[in-house]
């Protein structure tokens, strides 16, 4: 019997802990917890999981955050060596980490370096991302719940806005997503009624033209007296750069494009607009977890445990969707090399051009369509556009 | 048989439409809808509800926003006269409006002016507010759901933050509430574990001392490596004024105190902090509706219909909580004069001084305690505080 260590890295999701619970469920070997992501490996924050620890983790399905602690950490060569030293000290022969592209690259380097040093370490990756920018998989656990949050919130906030059209007419909502538009585009799933969804969606994959944004907003104003705009944090105007909100520990945090779009709309259309970030709830809202996403997260964790015990290495649990019939994903091993080489996974052209295609792709992942809202009421006299 | 008109005014809530659905349920007289709040009265956006309209409203329980449209409108003497003229034209003898303090004051003026002119109009008010600043009632529909949203979100975002403590250490979350701290203080309900709730709550009723904020944050950092701060949009430092984000159509919109608090924390403690507004979801999140709040909203609407048909006038449906035993509210009539004279209802001293007392008061209103999260895991070695 070997010893397996597990850790979590990167920004958490609402179902990050479900993968951890799934892992615990199917592991029979001795389990070690790595606290605080890769930093925990380097700092030797590694400990044998107690029965009480294991019980808490099993109770954490659908609990947001990361029970083991996660975080961001620059993993240099020195760090790699320290990590391997500590794993060896504990007699750990298999390392499982849940995370995104950076995590998969780190696992790969650990495996390579360990092999070079003649002290092999088996590594298995569990995918995790709310941005859905991880390659070599149909999608990754965490994204479905974040997408459900975005769709539901855009619908609710749009209903709220429609009620306030004599006070404010436009809301610009900014989503996460880094350099990929998956999350922002998920807002087209907001509802059956056009005024429940966004009139315009800005994604990083396609530069925004101010004229298009203004035209879409004006159509919304004409039809409903209001307009909702959704922009991905990485979206930019044709003429401009991505907006950087801040640098945190050397990492660029994107954000603020919504304020810029709001200003342009107010300036050109003479209406009252409000910009809001959807915020950290996108990746942590327990109330809008997609049940499908949660199951997939859990199953990915279980499978990682099985593979680890079977001696598989250098693989990530990937989700492969069957081409036809009702939705079904197979969990299959993908080489970490392929995952890393795939690079940042962007929203495909087809999903921008044909929203209906994206909608079909997305519906099962977000746990099915949102509950139905009745059609908004309308006065017969047509619509009044309120301007300042 | 008379004719009854109903409208909605002010900022929507997640259960505003439940009151409307309750009203429809119990009304047997002819129903007219007023579209767009008081502006609809003045502009004569009043129409007889069709069977289809009524069906949509009945399907709108738990649908955020305002099915009739709401909004803000300066209701001057000229407006009052126009409103009464239009109601008379339609042969309407009873007007029911759901809204906050401004709405109750407007109803009272309409009743008085109509009586003075010898063409009596019966008026009934249905309470609505997320801020809970409405007088003469234990609490008002809308608040319970917003409070549940705040508590749940603060807990989820705190769990997320704990996972990221090597990247950012402090989050400052800003709630609605105008000049009352009810919503911000609801965040103390976030969870069983101290790190799931805020380390400091700033309310408008009590000036914040920077030293207190910093001390509370430092205690959080010492104990957990992170700290969450919740501030009401109307909170201010002892030395400062409330922060006004903007003026919209002449109305001051409070907001921005969270950014100020974030800056002070970064400056004095050398940690990385993030400020976020909880945003419009507070009053519109369908996923976090309190079932108790929803029922009370519905029942208040039903009772308003009954009273209207019994010829009662000048009354608001108030919620009166029984003093002892399990939670029970009686819906009782309160004179609009008393509601208006009660003024803005602040968070009582006792609920600031003794959080446990507020927690007991609040629990039934938010629909019972949140589901239990397992205790966070802890490394045995104690905590590392990350600073820049």
mmCIF file of N, CA and C in Angstrom, chain A residues 19 125-128 132 134-144 292-301 303 307 316-322 327-334 339 345 361 365:
data_model
loop_
_atom_site.group_PDB
_atom_site.id
_atom_site.type_symbol
_atom_site.label_atom_id
_atom_site.label_comp_id
_atom_site.label_asym_id
_atom_site.label_seq_id
_atom_site.Cartn_x
_atom_site.Cartn_y
_atom_site.Cartn_z
ATOM 1 N N UNK A 19 -15.028 17.419 -5.560
ATOM 2 C CA UNK A 19 -13.979 16.555 -6.109
ATOM 3 C C UNK A 19 -13.154 15.930 -4.992
ATOM 4 N N UNK A 125 -4.134 14.575 -12.261
ATOM 5 C CA UNK A 125 -4.786 15.880 -12.158
ATOM 6 C C UNK A 125 -6.308 15.774 -12.211
ATOM 7 N N UNK A 126 -6.948 16.567 -11.379
ATOM 8 C CA UNK A 126 -8.414 16.694 -11.421
ATOM 9 C C UNK A 126 -8.720 18.094 -11.954
ATOM 10 N N UNK A 127 -9.473 18.206 -13.040
ATOM 11 C CA UNK A 127 -9.677 19.531 -13.634
ATOM 12 C C UNK A 127 -10.614 20.392 -12.795
ATOM 13 N N UNK A 128 -10.373 21.666 -12.816
ATOM 14 C CA UNK A 128 -11.171 22.637 -12.073
ATOM 15 C C UNK A 128 -11.012 24.003 -12.703
ATOM 16 N N UNK A 132 -13.543 27.932 -17.653
ATOM 17 C CA UNK A 132 -13.640 26.915 -18.708
ATOM 18 C C UNK A 132 -12.565 27.060 -19.786
ATOM 19 N N UNK A 134 -9.678 25.507 -19.730
ATOM 20 C CA UNK A 134 -8.760 24.367 -19.652
ATOM 21 C C UNK A 134 -8.917 23.502 -20.906
ATOM 22 N N UNK A 135 -7.774 23.127 -21.493
ATOM 23 C CA UNK A 135 -7.815 22.384 -22.749
ATOM 24 C C UNK A 135 -8.000 20.893 -22.569
ATOM 25 N N UNK A 136 -8.219 20.200 -23.689
ATOM 26 C CA UNK A 136 -8.255 18.728 -23.749
ATOM 27 C C UNK A 136 -9.406 18.099 -22.973
ATOM 28 N N UNK A 137 -10.406 18.896 -22.643
ATOM 29 C CA UNK A 137 -11.606 18.370 -21.973
ATOM 30 C C UNK A 137 -12.810 19.140 -22.525
ATOM 31 N N UNK A 138 -13.985 18.476 -22.601
ATOM 32 C CA UNK A 138 -15.168 19.159 -23.125
ATOM 33 C C UNK A 138 -15.498 20.396 -22.301
ATOM 34 N N UNK A 139 -15.391 20.233 -20.993
ATOM 35 C CA UNK A 139 -15.529 21.341 -20.046
ATOM 36 C C UNK A 139 -14.930 20.853 -18.739
ATOM 37 N N UNK A 140 -14.889 21.713 -17.731
ATOM 38 C CA UNK A 140 -14.249 21.308 -16.478
ATOM 39 C C UNK A 140 -15.177 21.588 -15.300
ATOM 40 N N UNK A 141 -15.147 20.754 -14.278
ATOM 41 C CA UNK A 141 -15.956 20.990 -13.086
ATOM 42 C C UNK A 141 -15.737 22.396 -12.519
ATOM 43 N N UNK A 142 -16.809 23.002 -12.083
ATOM 44 C CA UNK A 142 -16.755 24.366 -11.562
ATOM 45 C C UNK A 142 -17.397 25.331 -12.540
ATOM 46 N N UNK A 143 -17.192 25.080 -13.835
ATOM 47 C CA UNK A 143 -17.736 25.994 -14.838
ATOM 48 C C UNK A 143 -19.269 25.959 -14.863
ATOM 49 N N UNK A 144 -19.849 24.776 -14.803
ATOM 50 C CA UNK A 144 -21.312 24.648 -14.908
ATOM 51 C C UNK A 144 -22.040 25.435 -13.830
ATOM 52 N N UNK A 292 -25.559 18.758 -12.074
ATOM 53 C CA UNK A 292 -24.746 17.991 -13.026
ATOM 54 C C UNK A 292 -23.260 18.279 -12.802
ATOM 55 N N UNK A 293 -22.956 19.557 -12.641
ATOM 56 C CA UNK A 293 -21.571 19.962 -12.404
ATOM 57 C C UNK A 293 -21.048 19.337 -11.117
ATOM 58 N N UNK A 294 -21.893 19.341 -10.096
ATOM 59 C CA UNK A 294 -21.468 18.801 -8.799
ATOM 60 C C UNK A 294 -21.174 17.313 -8.923
ATOM 61 N N UNK A 295 -22.035 16.583 -9.636
ATOM 62 C CA UNK A 295 -21.810 15.141 -9.828
ATOM 63 C C UNK A 295 -20.521 14.884 -10.604
ATOM 64 N N UNK A 296 -20.314 15.688 -11.644
ATOM 65 C CA UNK A 296 -19.103 15.501 -12.457
ATOM 66 C C UNK A 296 -17.842 15.788 -11.640
ATOM 67 N N UNK A 297 -17.922 16.815 -10.784
ATOM 68 C CA UNK A 297 -16.782 17.137 -9.921
ATOM 69 C C UNK A 297 -16.486 15.964 -8.991
ATOM 70 N N UNK A 298 -17.552 15.431 -8.410
ATOM 71 C CA UNK A 298 -17.422 14.301 -7.479
ATOM 72 C C UNK A 298 -16.844 13.081 -8.204
ATOM 73 N N UNK A 299 -17.413 12.767 -9.359
ATOM 74 C CA UNK A 299 -16.957 11.593 -10.116
ATOM 75 C C UNK A 299 -15.508 11.733 -10.555
ATOM 76 N N UNK A 300 -15.111 12.954 -10.928
ATOM 77 C CA UNK A 300 -13.717 13.175 -11.337
ATOM 78 C C UNK A 300 -12.782 12.885 -10.169
ATOM 79 N N UNK A 301 -13.202 13.263 -8.965
ATOM 80 C CA UNK A 301 -12.401 12.974 -7.783
ATOM 81 C C UNK A 301 -12.303 11.472 -7.508
ATOM 82 N N UNK A 303 -12.620 9.025 -9.634
ATOM 83 C CA UNK A 303 -11.816 8.371 -10.657
ATOM 84 C C UNK A 303 -10.324 8.637 -10.439
ATOM 85 N N UNK A 307 -7.553 5.715 -10.307
ATOM 86 C CA UNK A 307 -6.366 5.710 -11.180
ATOM 87 C C UNK A 307 -5.088 5.755 -10.364
ATOM 88 N N UNK A 316 -4.656 13.598 -16.627
ATOM 89 C CA UNK A 316 -5.740 14.387 -16.032
ATOM 90 C C UNK A 316 -7.057 13.690 -16.351
ATOM 91 N N UNK A 317 -7.995 13.738 -15.422
ATOM 92 C CA UNK A 317 -9.342 13.236 -15.685
ATOM 93 C C UNK A 317 -10.027 14.223 -16.636
ATOM 94 N N UNK A 318 -10.289 13.799 -17.859
ATOM 95 C CA UNK A 318 -10.942 14.695 -18.818
ATOM 96 C C UNK A 318 -12.390 14.263 -19.025
ATOM 97 N N UNK A 319 -13.238 15.238 -19.375
ATOM 98 C CA UNK A 319 -14.643 14.945 -19.642
ATOM 99 C C UNK A 319 -14.830 14.883 -21.150
ATOM 100 N N UNK A 320 -15.287 13.742 -21.627
ATOM 101 C CA UNK A 320 -15.494 13.576 -23.058
ATOM 102 C C UNK A 320 -16.985 13.403 -23.286
ATOM 103 N N UNK A 321 -17.559 14.269 -24.104
ATOM 104 C CA UNK A 321 -19.004 14.228 -24.320
ATOM 105 C C UNK A 321 -19.307 13.325 -25.511
ATOM 106 N N UNK A 322 -20.277 12.434 -25.354
ATOM 107 C CA UNK A 322 -20.681 11.605 -26.494
ATOM 108 C C UNK A 322 -21.317 12.490 -27.553
ATOM 109 N N UNK A 327 -27.378 13.838 -23.370
ATOM 110 C CA UNK A 327 -26.088 14.228 -22.799
ATOM 111 C C UNK A 327 -25.472 13.105 -21.987
ATOM 112 N N UNK A 328 -24.252 12.801 -22.275
ATOM 113 C CA UNK A 328 -23.498 11.841 -21.473
ATOM 114 C C UNK A 328 -22.018 12.165 -21.585
ATOM 115 N N UNK A 329 -21.342 12.210 -20.431
ATOM 116 C CA UNK A 329 -19.882 12.382 -20.510
ATOM 117 C C UNK A 329 -19.184 11.132 -20.006
ATOM 118 N N UNK A 330 -18.118 10.767 -20.695
ATOM 119 C CA UNK A 330 -17.225 9.723 -20.220
ATOM 120 C C UNK A 330 -16.016 10.398 -19.600
ATOM 121 N N UNK A 331 -15.594 9.883 -18.464
ATOM 122 C CA UNK A 331 -14.383 10.415 -17.845
ATOM 123 C C UNK A 331 -13.215 9.585 -18.343
ATOM 124 N N UNK A 332 -12.305 10.255 -19.030
ATOM 125 C CA UNK A 332 -11.202 9.537 -19.681
ATOM 126 C C UNK A 332 -9.864 10.171 -19.307
ATOM 127 N N UNK A 333 -8.789 9.388 -19.317
ATOM 128 C CA UNK A 333 -7.471 9.968 -19.028
ATOM 129 C C UNK A 333 -6.930 10.739 -20.232
ATOM 130 N N UNK A 334 -6.407 11.920 -19.962
ATOM 131 C CA UNK A 334 -5.706 12.701 -21.005
ATOM 132 C C UNK A 334 -4.318 13.031 -20.465
ATOM 133 N N UNK A 339 -2.811 18.358 -22.238
ATOM 134 C CA UNK A 339 -3.599 19.412 -21.584
ATOM 135 C C UNK A 339 -2.821 20.719 -21.632
ATOM 136 N N UNK A 345 -8.151 27.655 -23.556
ATOM 137 C CA UNK A 345 -9.234 27.237 -24.435
ATOM 138 C C UNK A 345 -10.248 28.369 -24.587
ATOM 139 N N UNK A 361 -25.355 23.218 -26.164
ATOM 140 C CA UNK A 361 -24.154 22.655 -25.558
ATOM 141 C C UNK A 361 -24.161 22.860 -24.042
ATOM 142 N N UNK A 365 -24.962 21.095 -18.820
ATOM 143 C CA UNK A 365 -23.865 21.393 -17.898
ATOM 144 C C UNK A 365 -24.317 22.275 -16.745
#
